Tab-separated table of C-alpha atoms in Angstrom:
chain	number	residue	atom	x	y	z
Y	1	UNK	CA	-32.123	-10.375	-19.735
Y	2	UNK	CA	-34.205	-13.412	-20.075
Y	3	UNK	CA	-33.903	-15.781	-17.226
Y	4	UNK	CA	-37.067	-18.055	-17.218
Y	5	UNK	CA	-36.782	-17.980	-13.367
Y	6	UNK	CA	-39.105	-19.931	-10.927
Y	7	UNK	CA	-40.730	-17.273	-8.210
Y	8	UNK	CA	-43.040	-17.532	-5.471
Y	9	UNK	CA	-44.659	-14.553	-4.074
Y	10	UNK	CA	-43.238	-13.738	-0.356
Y	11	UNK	CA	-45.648	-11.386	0.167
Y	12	UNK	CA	-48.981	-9.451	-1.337
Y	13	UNK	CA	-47.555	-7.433	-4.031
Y	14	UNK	CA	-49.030	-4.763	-6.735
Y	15	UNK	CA	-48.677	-5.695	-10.659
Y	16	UNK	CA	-49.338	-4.639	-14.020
Y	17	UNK	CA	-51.295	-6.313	-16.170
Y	18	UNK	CA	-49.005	-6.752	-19.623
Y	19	UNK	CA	-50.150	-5.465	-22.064
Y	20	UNK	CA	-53.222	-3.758	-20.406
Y	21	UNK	CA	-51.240	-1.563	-17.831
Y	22	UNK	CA	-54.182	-2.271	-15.186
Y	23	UNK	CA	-52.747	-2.948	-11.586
Y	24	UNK	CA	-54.041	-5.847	-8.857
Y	25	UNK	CA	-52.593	-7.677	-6.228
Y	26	UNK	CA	-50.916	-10.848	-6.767
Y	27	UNK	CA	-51.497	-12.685	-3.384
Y	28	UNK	CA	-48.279	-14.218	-1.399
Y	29	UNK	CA	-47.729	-17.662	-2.747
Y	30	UNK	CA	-48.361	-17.235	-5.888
Y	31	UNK	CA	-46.199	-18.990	-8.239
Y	32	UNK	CA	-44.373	-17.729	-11.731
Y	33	UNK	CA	-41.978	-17.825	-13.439
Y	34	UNK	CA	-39.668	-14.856	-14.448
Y	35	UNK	CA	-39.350	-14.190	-17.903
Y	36	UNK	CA	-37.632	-10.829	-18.351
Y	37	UNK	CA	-35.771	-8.780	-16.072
Y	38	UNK	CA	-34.573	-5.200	-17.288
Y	39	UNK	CA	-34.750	-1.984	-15.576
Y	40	UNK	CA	-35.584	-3.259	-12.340
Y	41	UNK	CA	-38.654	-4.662	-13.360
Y	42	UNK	CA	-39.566	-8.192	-13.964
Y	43	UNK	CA	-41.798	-9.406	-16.143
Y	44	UNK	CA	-43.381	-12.340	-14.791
Y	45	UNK	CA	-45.841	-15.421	-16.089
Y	46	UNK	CA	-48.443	-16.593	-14.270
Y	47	UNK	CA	-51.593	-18.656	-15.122
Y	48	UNK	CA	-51.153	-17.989	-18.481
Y	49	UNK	CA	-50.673	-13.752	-17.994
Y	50	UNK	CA	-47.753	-11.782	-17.695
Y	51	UNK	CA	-47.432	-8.898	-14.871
Y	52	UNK	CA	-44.937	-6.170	-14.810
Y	53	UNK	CA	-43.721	-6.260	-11.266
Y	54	UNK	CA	-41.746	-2.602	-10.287
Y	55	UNK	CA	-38.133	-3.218	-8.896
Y	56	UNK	CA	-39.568	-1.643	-5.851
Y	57	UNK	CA	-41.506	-4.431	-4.898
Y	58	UNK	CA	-38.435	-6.590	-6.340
Y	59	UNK	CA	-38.431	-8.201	-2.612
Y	60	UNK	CA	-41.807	-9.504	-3.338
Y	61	UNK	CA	-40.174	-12.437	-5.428
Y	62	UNK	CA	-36.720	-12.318	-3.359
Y	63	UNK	CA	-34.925	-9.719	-5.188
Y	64	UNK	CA	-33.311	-6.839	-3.805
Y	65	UNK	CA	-35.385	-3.940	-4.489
Y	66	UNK	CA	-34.695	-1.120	-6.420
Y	67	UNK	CA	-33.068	1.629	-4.990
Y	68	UNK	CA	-35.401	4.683	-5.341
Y	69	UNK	CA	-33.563	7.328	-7.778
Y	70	UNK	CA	-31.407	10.289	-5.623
Y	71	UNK	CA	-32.018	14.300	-6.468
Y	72	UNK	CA	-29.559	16.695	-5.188
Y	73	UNK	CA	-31.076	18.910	-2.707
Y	74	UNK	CA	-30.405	22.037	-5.180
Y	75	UNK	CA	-31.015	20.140	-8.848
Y	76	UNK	CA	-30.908	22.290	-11.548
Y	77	UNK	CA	-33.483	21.726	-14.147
Y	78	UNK	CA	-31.495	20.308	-16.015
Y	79	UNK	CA	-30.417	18.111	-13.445
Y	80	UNK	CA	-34.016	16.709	-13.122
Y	81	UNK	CA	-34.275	16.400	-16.789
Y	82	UNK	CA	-31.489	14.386	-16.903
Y	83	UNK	CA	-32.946	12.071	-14.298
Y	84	UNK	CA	-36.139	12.020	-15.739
Y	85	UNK	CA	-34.559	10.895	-19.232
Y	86	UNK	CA	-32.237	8.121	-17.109
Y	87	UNK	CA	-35.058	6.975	-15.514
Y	88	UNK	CA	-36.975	6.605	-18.930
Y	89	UNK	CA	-33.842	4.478	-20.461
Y	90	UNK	CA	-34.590	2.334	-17.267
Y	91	UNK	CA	-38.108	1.392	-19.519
Y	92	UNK	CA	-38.260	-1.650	-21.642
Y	93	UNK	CA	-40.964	-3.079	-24.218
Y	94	UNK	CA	-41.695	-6.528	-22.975
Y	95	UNK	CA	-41.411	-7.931	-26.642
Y	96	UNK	CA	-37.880	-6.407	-27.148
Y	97	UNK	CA	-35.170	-5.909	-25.173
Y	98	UNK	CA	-34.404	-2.693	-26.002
Y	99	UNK	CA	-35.136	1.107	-23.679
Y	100	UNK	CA	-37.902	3.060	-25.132
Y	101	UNK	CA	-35.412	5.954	-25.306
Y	102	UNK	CA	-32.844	4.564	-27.334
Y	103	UNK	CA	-35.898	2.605	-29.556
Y	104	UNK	CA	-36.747	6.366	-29.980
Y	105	UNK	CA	-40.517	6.283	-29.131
Y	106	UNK	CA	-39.956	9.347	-26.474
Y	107	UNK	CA	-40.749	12.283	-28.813
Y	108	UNK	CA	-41.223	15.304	-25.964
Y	109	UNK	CA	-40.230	15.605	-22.425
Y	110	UNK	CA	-41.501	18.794	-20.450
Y	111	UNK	CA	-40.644	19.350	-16.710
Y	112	UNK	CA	-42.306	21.954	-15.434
Y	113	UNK	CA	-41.778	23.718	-11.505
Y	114	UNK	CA	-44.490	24.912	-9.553
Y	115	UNK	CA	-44.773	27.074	-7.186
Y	116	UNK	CA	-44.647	25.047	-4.202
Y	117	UNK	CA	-41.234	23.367	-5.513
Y	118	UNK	CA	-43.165	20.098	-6.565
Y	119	UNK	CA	-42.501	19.040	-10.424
Y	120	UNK	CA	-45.010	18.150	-12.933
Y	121	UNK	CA	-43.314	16.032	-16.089
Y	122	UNK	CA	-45.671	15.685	-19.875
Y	123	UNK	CA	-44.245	12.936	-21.454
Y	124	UNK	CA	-45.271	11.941	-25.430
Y	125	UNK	CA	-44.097	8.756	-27.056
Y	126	UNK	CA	-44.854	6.819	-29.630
Y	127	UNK	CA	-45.189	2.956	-30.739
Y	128	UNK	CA	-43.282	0.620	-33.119
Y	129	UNK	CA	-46.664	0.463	-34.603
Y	130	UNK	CA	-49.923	1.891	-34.223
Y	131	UNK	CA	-51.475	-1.645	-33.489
Y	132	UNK	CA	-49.083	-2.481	-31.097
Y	133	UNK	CA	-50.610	-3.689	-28.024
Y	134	UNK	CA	-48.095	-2.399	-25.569
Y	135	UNK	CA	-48.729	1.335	-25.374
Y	136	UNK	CA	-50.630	1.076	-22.298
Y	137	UNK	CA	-48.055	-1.088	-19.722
Y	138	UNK	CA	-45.103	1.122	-21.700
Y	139	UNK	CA	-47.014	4.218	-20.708
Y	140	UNK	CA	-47.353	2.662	-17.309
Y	141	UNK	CA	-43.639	1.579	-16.443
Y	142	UNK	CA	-42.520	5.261	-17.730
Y	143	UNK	CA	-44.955	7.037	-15.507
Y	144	UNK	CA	-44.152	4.583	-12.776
Y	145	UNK	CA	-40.366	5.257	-13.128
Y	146	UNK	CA	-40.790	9.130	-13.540
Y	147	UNK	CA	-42.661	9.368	-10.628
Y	148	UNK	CA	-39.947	7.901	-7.938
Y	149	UNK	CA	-37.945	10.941	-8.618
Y	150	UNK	CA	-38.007	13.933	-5.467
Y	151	UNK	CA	-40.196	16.621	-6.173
Y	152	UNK	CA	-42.192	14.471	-9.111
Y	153	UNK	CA	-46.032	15.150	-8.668
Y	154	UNK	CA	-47.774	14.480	-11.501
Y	155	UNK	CA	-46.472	12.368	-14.536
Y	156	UNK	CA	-48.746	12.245	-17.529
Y	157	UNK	CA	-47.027	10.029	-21.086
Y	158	UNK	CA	-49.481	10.296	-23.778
Y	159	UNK	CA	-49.005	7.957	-26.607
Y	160	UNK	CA	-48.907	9.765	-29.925
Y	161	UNK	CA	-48.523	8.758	-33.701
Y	162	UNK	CA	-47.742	12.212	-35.364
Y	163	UNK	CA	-45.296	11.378	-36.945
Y	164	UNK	CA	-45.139	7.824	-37.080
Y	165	UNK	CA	-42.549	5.876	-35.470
Y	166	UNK	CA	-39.336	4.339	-38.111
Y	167	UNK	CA	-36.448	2.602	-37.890
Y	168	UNK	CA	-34.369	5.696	-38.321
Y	169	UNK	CA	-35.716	6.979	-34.889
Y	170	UNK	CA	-33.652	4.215	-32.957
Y	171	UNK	CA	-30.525	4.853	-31.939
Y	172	UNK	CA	-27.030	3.715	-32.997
Y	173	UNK	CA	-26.768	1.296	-30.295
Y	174	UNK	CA	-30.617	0.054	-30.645
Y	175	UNK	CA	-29.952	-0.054	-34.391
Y	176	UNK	CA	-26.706	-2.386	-33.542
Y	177	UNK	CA	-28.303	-4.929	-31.090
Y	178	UNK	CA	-31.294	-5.607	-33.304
Y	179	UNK	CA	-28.875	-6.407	-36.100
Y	180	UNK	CA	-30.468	-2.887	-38.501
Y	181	UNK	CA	-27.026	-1.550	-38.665
């Protein structure tokens, strides 16, 4: 959703830098303006940037946050992966409105248990284009997502280009809402 949305910060919150990825602290009373809200993040302009704020820290700009994704007690694994893959289709490119699952830039998804019941999750994905500037705040909101699950430890998305990204990757519905079908 667009909105184009006038915010003021109500409190210190954390941000990503779009497209870098790299976080700081936008102080309370900062003003922006909304420009994108999908997933339960925001993307919001200020100063001339754009920061990805997480739907966690929605109440920063007088949103309800997020509520953080639920694991049955007993999840089977492939219960988590399941989750893991919801909470991917929960990331969106900032330049199209579209989940990085059903664009079809997630290539491999590994969820791994240790020993100690914790979870580590490899991620590889992809770009539209290998000199697309995104890769790093993607890589960032899907690590950032992945990692609010129960039992999550360690989340590592490495962005790939073997092979390279086509139309044919997208989905049915992705292919339908960009008008490719």
């Amino acid at each position: 959703m667009q909105s184009n949305e006038p915010v003021i910060f109500e409190r210190d919150c954390e941000a990503a830098l779009i497209p870098a990825g790299d976080t700081g602290i936008i102080p309370q009373g900062a003003e922006g303006m909304i420009t994108q809200a999908l997933g339960g993040s925001y993307t919001v302009y200020i100063q001339g940037n754009l920061f990805r704020v997480d739907g966690k820290d929605a109440d920063a700009i007088g949103k309800d946050p997020e509520p953080a994704p639920e694991l049955p007690e007993n999840a089977t694994p492939e219960e988590v992966e399941q989750l893991v893959w919801d909470q991917m289709r929960r990331c969106f490119d900032p330049e199209i409105p579209i989940n990085v699952v059903e664009l079809g830039l997630v290539y491999r998804c590994d969820v791994s248990l240790r020993d100690d019941g914790t979870r580590t999750v490899e991620i590889d994905m992809t770009l539209t284009a290998p000199g697309c500037g995104m890769g790093d705040i993607l890589a960032y909101d899907v690590r950032e997502k992945v990692k609010q699950i129960p039992t999550i430890e360690d989340v590592s998305v490495e962005i790939v280009f073997d092979p390279p990204w086509s139309f044919e990757m997208m989905s049915e519905a992705a292919k339908l809402q960009t008008g490719m079908m």
